[in-house]
Coordinates of C-alpha atoms in Angstrom, one line a residue:
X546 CA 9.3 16.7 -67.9
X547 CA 7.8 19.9 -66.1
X548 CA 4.9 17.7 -64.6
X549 CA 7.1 14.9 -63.2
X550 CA 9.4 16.7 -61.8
X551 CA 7.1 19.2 -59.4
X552 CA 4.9 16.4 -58.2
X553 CA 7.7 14.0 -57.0
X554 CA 8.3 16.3 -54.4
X555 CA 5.4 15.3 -52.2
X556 CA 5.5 11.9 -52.7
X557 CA 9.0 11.5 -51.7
X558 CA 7.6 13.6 -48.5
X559 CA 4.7 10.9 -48.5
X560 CA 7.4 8.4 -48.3
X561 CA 9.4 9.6 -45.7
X562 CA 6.7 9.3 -43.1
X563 CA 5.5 6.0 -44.2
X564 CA 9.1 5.2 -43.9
X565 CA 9.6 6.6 -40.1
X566 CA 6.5 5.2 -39.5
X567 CA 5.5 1.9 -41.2
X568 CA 8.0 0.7 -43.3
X569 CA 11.8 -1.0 -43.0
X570 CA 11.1 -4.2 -41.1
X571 CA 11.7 -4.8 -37.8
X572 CA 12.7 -2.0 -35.3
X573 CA 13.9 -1.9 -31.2
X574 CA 11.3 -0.4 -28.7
X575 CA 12.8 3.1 -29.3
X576 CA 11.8 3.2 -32.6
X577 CA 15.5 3.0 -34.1
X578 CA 16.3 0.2 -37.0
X579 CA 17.1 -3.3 -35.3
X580 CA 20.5 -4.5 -35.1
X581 CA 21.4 -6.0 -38.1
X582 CA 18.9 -4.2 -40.2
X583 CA 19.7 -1.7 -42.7
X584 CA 17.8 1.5 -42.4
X585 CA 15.0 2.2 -45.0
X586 CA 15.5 4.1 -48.1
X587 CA 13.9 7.4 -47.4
X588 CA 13.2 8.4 -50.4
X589 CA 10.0 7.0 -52.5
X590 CA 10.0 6.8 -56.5
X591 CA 7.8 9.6 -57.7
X592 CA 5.0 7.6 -60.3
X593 CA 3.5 9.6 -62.9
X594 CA 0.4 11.0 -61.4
X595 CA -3.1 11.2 -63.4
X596 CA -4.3 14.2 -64.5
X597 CA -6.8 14.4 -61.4
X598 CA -4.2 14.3 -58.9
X599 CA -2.2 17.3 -60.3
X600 CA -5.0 19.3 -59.6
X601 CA -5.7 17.8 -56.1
X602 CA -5.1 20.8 -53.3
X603 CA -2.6 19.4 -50.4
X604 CA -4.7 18.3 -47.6
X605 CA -2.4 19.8 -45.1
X606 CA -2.9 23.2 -45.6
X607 CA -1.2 25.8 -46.9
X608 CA 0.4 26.7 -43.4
X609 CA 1.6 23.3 -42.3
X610 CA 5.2 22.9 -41.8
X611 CA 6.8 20.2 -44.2
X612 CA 6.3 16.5 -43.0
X613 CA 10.3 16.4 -42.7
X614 CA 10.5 19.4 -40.2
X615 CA 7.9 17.5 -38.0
X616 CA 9.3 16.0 -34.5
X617 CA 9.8 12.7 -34.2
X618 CA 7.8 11.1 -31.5
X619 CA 9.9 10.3 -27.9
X620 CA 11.0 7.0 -27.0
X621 CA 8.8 4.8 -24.7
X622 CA 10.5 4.9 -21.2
X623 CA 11.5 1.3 -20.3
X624 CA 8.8 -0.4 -17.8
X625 CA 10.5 -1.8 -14.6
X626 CA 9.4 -6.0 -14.3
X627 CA 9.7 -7.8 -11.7
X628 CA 9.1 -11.8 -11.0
X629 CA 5.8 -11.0 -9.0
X630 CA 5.5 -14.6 -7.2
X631 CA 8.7 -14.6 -6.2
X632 CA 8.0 -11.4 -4.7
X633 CA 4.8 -13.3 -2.7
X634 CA 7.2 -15.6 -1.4
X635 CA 9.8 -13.8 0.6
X636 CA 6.7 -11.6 1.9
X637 CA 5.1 -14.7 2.9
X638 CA 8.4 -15.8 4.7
X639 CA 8.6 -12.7 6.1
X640 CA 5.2 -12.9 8.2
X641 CA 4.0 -9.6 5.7
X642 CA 1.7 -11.6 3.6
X643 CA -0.7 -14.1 3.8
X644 CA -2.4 -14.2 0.0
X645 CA -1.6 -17.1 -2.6
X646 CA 1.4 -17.2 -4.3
X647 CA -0.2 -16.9 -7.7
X648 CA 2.2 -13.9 -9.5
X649 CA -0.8 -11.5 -9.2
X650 CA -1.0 -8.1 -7.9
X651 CA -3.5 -6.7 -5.5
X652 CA -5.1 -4.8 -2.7
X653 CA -3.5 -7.7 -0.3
X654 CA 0.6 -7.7 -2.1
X655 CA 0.5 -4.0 -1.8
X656 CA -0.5 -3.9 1.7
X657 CA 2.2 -6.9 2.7
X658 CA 4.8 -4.1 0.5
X659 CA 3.8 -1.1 3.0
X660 CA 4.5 -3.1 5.7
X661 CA 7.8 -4.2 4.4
X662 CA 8.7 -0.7 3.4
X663 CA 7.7 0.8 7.0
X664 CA 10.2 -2.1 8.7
X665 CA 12.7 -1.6 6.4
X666 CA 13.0 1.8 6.4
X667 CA 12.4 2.8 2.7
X668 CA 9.4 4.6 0.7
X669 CA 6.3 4.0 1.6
X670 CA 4.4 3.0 -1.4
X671 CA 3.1 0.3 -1.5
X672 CA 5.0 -0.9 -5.0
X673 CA 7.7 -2.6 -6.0
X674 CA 10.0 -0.4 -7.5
X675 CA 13.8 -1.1 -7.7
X676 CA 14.8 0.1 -4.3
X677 CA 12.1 -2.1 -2.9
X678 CA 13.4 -5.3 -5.0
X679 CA 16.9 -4.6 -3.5
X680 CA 15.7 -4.5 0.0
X681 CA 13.7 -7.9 -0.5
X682 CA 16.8 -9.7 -1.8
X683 CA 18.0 -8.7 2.0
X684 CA 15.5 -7.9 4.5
X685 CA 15.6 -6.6 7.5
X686 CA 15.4 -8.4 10.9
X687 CA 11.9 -7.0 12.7
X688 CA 12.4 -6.6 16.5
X689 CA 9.8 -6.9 18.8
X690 CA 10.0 -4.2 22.4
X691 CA 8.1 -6.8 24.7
X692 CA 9.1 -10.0 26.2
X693 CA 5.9 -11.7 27.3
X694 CA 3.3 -12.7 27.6
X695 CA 4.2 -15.1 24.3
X696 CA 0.8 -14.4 22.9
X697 CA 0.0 -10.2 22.4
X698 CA -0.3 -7.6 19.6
X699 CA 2.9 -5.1 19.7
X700 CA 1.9 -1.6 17.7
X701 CA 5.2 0.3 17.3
X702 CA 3.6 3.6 16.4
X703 CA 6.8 5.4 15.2
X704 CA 7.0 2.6 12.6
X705 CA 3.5 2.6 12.0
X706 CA 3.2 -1.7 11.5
X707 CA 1.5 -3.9 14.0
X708 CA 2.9 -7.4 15.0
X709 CA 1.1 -10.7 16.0
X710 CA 3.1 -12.1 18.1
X711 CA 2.7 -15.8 19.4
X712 CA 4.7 -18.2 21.5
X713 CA 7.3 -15.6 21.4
X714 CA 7.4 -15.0 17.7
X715 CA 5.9 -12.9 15.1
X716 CA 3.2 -14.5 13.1
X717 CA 2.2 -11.6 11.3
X718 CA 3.3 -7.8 10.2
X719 CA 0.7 -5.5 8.8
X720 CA 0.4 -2.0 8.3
X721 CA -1.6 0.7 10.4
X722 CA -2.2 4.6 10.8
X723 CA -2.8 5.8 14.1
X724 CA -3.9 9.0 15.4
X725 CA -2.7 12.1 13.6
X726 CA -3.0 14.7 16.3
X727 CA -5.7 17.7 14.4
X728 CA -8.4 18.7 16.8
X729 CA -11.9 17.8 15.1
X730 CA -15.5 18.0 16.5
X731 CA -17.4 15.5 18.6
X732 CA -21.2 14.9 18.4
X733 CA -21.9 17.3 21.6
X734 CA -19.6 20.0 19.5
X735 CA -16.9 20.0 22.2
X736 CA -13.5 19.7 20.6
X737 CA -11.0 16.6 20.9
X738 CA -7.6 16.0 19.8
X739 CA -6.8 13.0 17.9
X740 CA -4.2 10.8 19.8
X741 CA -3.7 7.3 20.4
X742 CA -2.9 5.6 24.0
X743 CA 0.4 3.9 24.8
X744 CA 1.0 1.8 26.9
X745 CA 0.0 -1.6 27.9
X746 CA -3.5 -3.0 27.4
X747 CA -5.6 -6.3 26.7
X748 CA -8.6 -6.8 24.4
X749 CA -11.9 -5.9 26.1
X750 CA -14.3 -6.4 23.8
X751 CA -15.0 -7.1 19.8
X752 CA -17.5 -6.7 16.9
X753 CA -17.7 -8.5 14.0
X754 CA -18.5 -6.7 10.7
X755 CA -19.1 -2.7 10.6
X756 CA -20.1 -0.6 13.0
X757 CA -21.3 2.9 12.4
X758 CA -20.0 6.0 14.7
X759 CA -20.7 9.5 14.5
X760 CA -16.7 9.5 13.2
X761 CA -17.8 7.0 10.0
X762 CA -17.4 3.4 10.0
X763 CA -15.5 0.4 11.7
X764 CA -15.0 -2.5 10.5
X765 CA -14.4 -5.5 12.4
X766 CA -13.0 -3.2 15.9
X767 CA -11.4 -4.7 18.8
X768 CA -11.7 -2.5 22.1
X769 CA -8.6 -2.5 24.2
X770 CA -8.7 0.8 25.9
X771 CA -12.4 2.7 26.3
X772 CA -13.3 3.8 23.2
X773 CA -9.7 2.8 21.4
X774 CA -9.8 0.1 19.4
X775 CA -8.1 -1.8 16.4
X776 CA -10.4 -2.0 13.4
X777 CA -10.7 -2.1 9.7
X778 CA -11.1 0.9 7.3
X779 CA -10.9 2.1 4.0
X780 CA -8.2 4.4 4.2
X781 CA -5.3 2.8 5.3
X782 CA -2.2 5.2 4.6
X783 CA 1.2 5.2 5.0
X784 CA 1.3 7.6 8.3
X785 CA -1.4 9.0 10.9
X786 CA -4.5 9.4 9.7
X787 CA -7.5 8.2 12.4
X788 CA -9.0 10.2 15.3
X789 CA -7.1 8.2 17.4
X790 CA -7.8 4.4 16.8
X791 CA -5.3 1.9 15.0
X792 CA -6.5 1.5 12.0
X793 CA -5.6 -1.7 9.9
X794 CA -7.1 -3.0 6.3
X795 CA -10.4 -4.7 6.1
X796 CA -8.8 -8.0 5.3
X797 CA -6.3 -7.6 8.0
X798 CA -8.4 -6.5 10.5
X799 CA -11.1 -10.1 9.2
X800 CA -7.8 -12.1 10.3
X801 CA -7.3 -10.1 13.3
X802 CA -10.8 -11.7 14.2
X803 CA -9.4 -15.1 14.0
X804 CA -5.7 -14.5 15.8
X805 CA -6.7 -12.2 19.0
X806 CA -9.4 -13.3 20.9
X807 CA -10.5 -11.1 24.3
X808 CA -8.1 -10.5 26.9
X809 CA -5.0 -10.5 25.1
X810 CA -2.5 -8.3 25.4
X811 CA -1.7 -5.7 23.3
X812 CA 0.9 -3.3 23.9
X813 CA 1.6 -0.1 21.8
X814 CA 4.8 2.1 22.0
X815 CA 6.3 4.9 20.3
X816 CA 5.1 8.0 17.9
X817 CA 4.5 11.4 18.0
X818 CA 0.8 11.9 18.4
X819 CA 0.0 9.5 21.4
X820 CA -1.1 10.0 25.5
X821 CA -0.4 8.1 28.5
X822 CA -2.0 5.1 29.4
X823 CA -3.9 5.5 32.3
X824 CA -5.3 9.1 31.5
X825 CA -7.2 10.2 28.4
X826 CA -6.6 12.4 25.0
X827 CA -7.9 16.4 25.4
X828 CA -11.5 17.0 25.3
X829 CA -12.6 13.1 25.7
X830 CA -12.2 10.6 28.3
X831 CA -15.0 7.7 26.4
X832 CA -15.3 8.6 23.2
X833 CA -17.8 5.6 22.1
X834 CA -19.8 6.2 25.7
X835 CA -20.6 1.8 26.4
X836 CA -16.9 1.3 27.3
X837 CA -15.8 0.0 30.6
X838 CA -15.0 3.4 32.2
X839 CA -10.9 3.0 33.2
X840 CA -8.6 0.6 31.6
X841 CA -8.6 -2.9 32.4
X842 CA -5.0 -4.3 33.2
X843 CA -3.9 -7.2 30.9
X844 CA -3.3 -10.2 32.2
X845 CA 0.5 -10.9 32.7
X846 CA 1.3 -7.5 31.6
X847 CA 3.9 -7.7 29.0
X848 CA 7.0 -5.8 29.7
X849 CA 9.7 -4.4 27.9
X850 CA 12.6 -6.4 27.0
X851 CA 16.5 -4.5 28.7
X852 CA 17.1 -5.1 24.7
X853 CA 15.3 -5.0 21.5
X854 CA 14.0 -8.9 21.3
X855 CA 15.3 -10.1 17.7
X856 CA 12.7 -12.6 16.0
X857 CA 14.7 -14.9 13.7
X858 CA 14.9 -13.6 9.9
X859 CA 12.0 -13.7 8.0
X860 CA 14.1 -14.7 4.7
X861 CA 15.2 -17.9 6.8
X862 CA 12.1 -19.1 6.3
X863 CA 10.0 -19.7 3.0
X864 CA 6.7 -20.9 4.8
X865 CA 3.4 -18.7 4.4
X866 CA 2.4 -17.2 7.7
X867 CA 0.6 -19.9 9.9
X868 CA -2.8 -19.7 11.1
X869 CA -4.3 -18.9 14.2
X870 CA -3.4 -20.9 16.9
X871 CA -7.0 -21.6 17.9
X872 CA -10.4 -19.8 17.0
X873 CA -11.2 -16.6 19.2
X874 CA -14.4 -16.7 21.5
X875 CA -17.2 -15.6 19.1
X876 CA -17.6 -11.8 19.3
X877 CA -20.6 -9.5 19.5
X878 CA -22.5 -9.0 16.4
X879 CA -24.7 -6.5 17.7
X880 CA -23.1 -3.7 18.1
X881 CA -25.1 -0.4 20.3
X882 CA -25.5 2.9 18.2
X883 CA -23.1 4.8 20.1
X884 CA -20.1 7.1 18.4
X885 CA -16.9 5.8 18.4
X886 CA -13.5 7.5 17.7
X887 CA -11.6 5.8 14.4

């Protein structure tokens, strides 16, 4: 009677964490018994033990705390879902993406999000959390500052998105970081400050695929302003980042390459970190040093609108952004070694 009764104690310890564990059927995602289920019966029913396991040390030690004392694990945090191809579709409609509707995730949806954040005013992340998802269910109207020509790039630089805008209405909306206003070093060691031009411009010149400056790599840059140019990088984040370019993501600046083509305008407004057109940022006046040497007027400069010009709502619409009108003149694919501010 003396054996049985001191070696039922661990085993009815055994079976309690089995129990909490393993055992009792079905249970919810916090670890609790399912509705409907009665809770297991925590205590095991000690079986006479052979004479080998009475003399069996405990493999826990003599200083571990008993198995009931030990805390129970917390309960997994509830992931947020969302219907991800519905998600592609009202970003399509809203001119912020340009990908398949195929319910996947990517480089490309989280860009299209950034964008739709920066319009809309909310967190710039680049995922979909729940704030995000309510915003989507009602976007925002994008405005455009210009009124002609009908075909330019607008860069609202406080906002940090760029529109393509054709026959009056935007085509697409992408993301962009401008110049973020720290001094840094040029090539000859004389210091420049890191600031983008406003002001009203056209595209002077383009190179297709990278181009390597003393500043790092461009990819895909169209020249609107000396060295100044719109181009693809890497680093894309949510606020100003570059020496002084606009920087867009590689994709978006590959589709760039097919909407502008030279001489259109672009026109860029706003932000904190900027110069006038017409004059240059400290310490450099041609930072890539094979640009034309003053700005080149664009043709039928566009102006600002007396009012904001409203562009009709992107969740009026369910078609994916349209192509190009028309394929650009073929650019340069030779670029010259020269630096080049990014």
């Amino acid at each position: 009677m003396h054996r049985r009764l001191v070696l039922s104690v661990p085993l009815a310890l055994s079976g309690l964490v089995l129990t909490a564990c393993t055992g009792g059927g079905p249970t919810s995602l916090t670890g609790r018994p399912a509705v409907g289920q009665a809770a297991p019966d925590p205590v095991a029913t000690a079986v006479e033990p052979s004479s080998a396991a009475e003399a069996a040390p405990s493999l826990a030690g003599a200083g571990s705390p008993p198995a009931s004392s030990l805390p129970s694990p917390s309960p997994a945090r509830p992931r947020f879902t969302y219907d991800v191809a519905a998600a592609q579709r009202v970003l399509a409609a809203g001119r912020y993406y340009a990908g398949p509707i195929d319910g996947r995730s990517g480089p490309s949806l989280r860009s299209a999000v950034m964008a739709f954040q920066k319009v809309n005013g909310i967190g710039i992340d680049g995922a979909i959390g729940p704030g995000t998802l309510k915003a989507l269910a009602a976007p925002k109207t994008p405005t455009l500052k210009g009124s002609s020509p009908a075909d330019r790039v607008e860069v609202d630089l406080s906002k940090q998105v760029l529109y393509v805008v054709k026959a009056g209405k935007i085509v697409r909306i992408m993301p962009v970081s401008s110049g973020n206003g720290a001094t840094y070093s040029q090539k000859d060691g004389t210091k420049a400050t890191s600031l983008t031009p406003v002001g009203y411009y056209r595209i002077l010149r383009r190179i297709v695929g990278e181009r390597k400056a003393d500043l790092g790599s461009l990819y895909d840059p169209q020249y609107f302003y000396r060295g100044w140019a719109i181009h693809g990088s890497n680093s894309v984040p949510a606020g100003p980042a570059s020496h002084g370019c606009v920087r867009v993501t590689r994709p978006d600046a590959k589709y760039l390459l097919d909407a502008l083509s030279n001489g259109m305008a672009v026109y860029l407004y706003g932000g904190a970190h900027t110069f006038a057109a017409g004059s240059s940022a400290p310490g450099t006046s041609n930072p890539t040093g094979d640009a034309p040497s003053g700005p080149v007027p664009a043709s039928a400069s566009p102006r600002p609108s007396s009012s904001p010009v409203a562009t009709p709502s992107p969740a009026a619409s369910s078609a994916p952004s349209p192509a190009a009108s028309s394929p650009s003149p073929a650019a340069s694919a030779n670029p010259s070694p020269s630096a080049a501010r990014r």
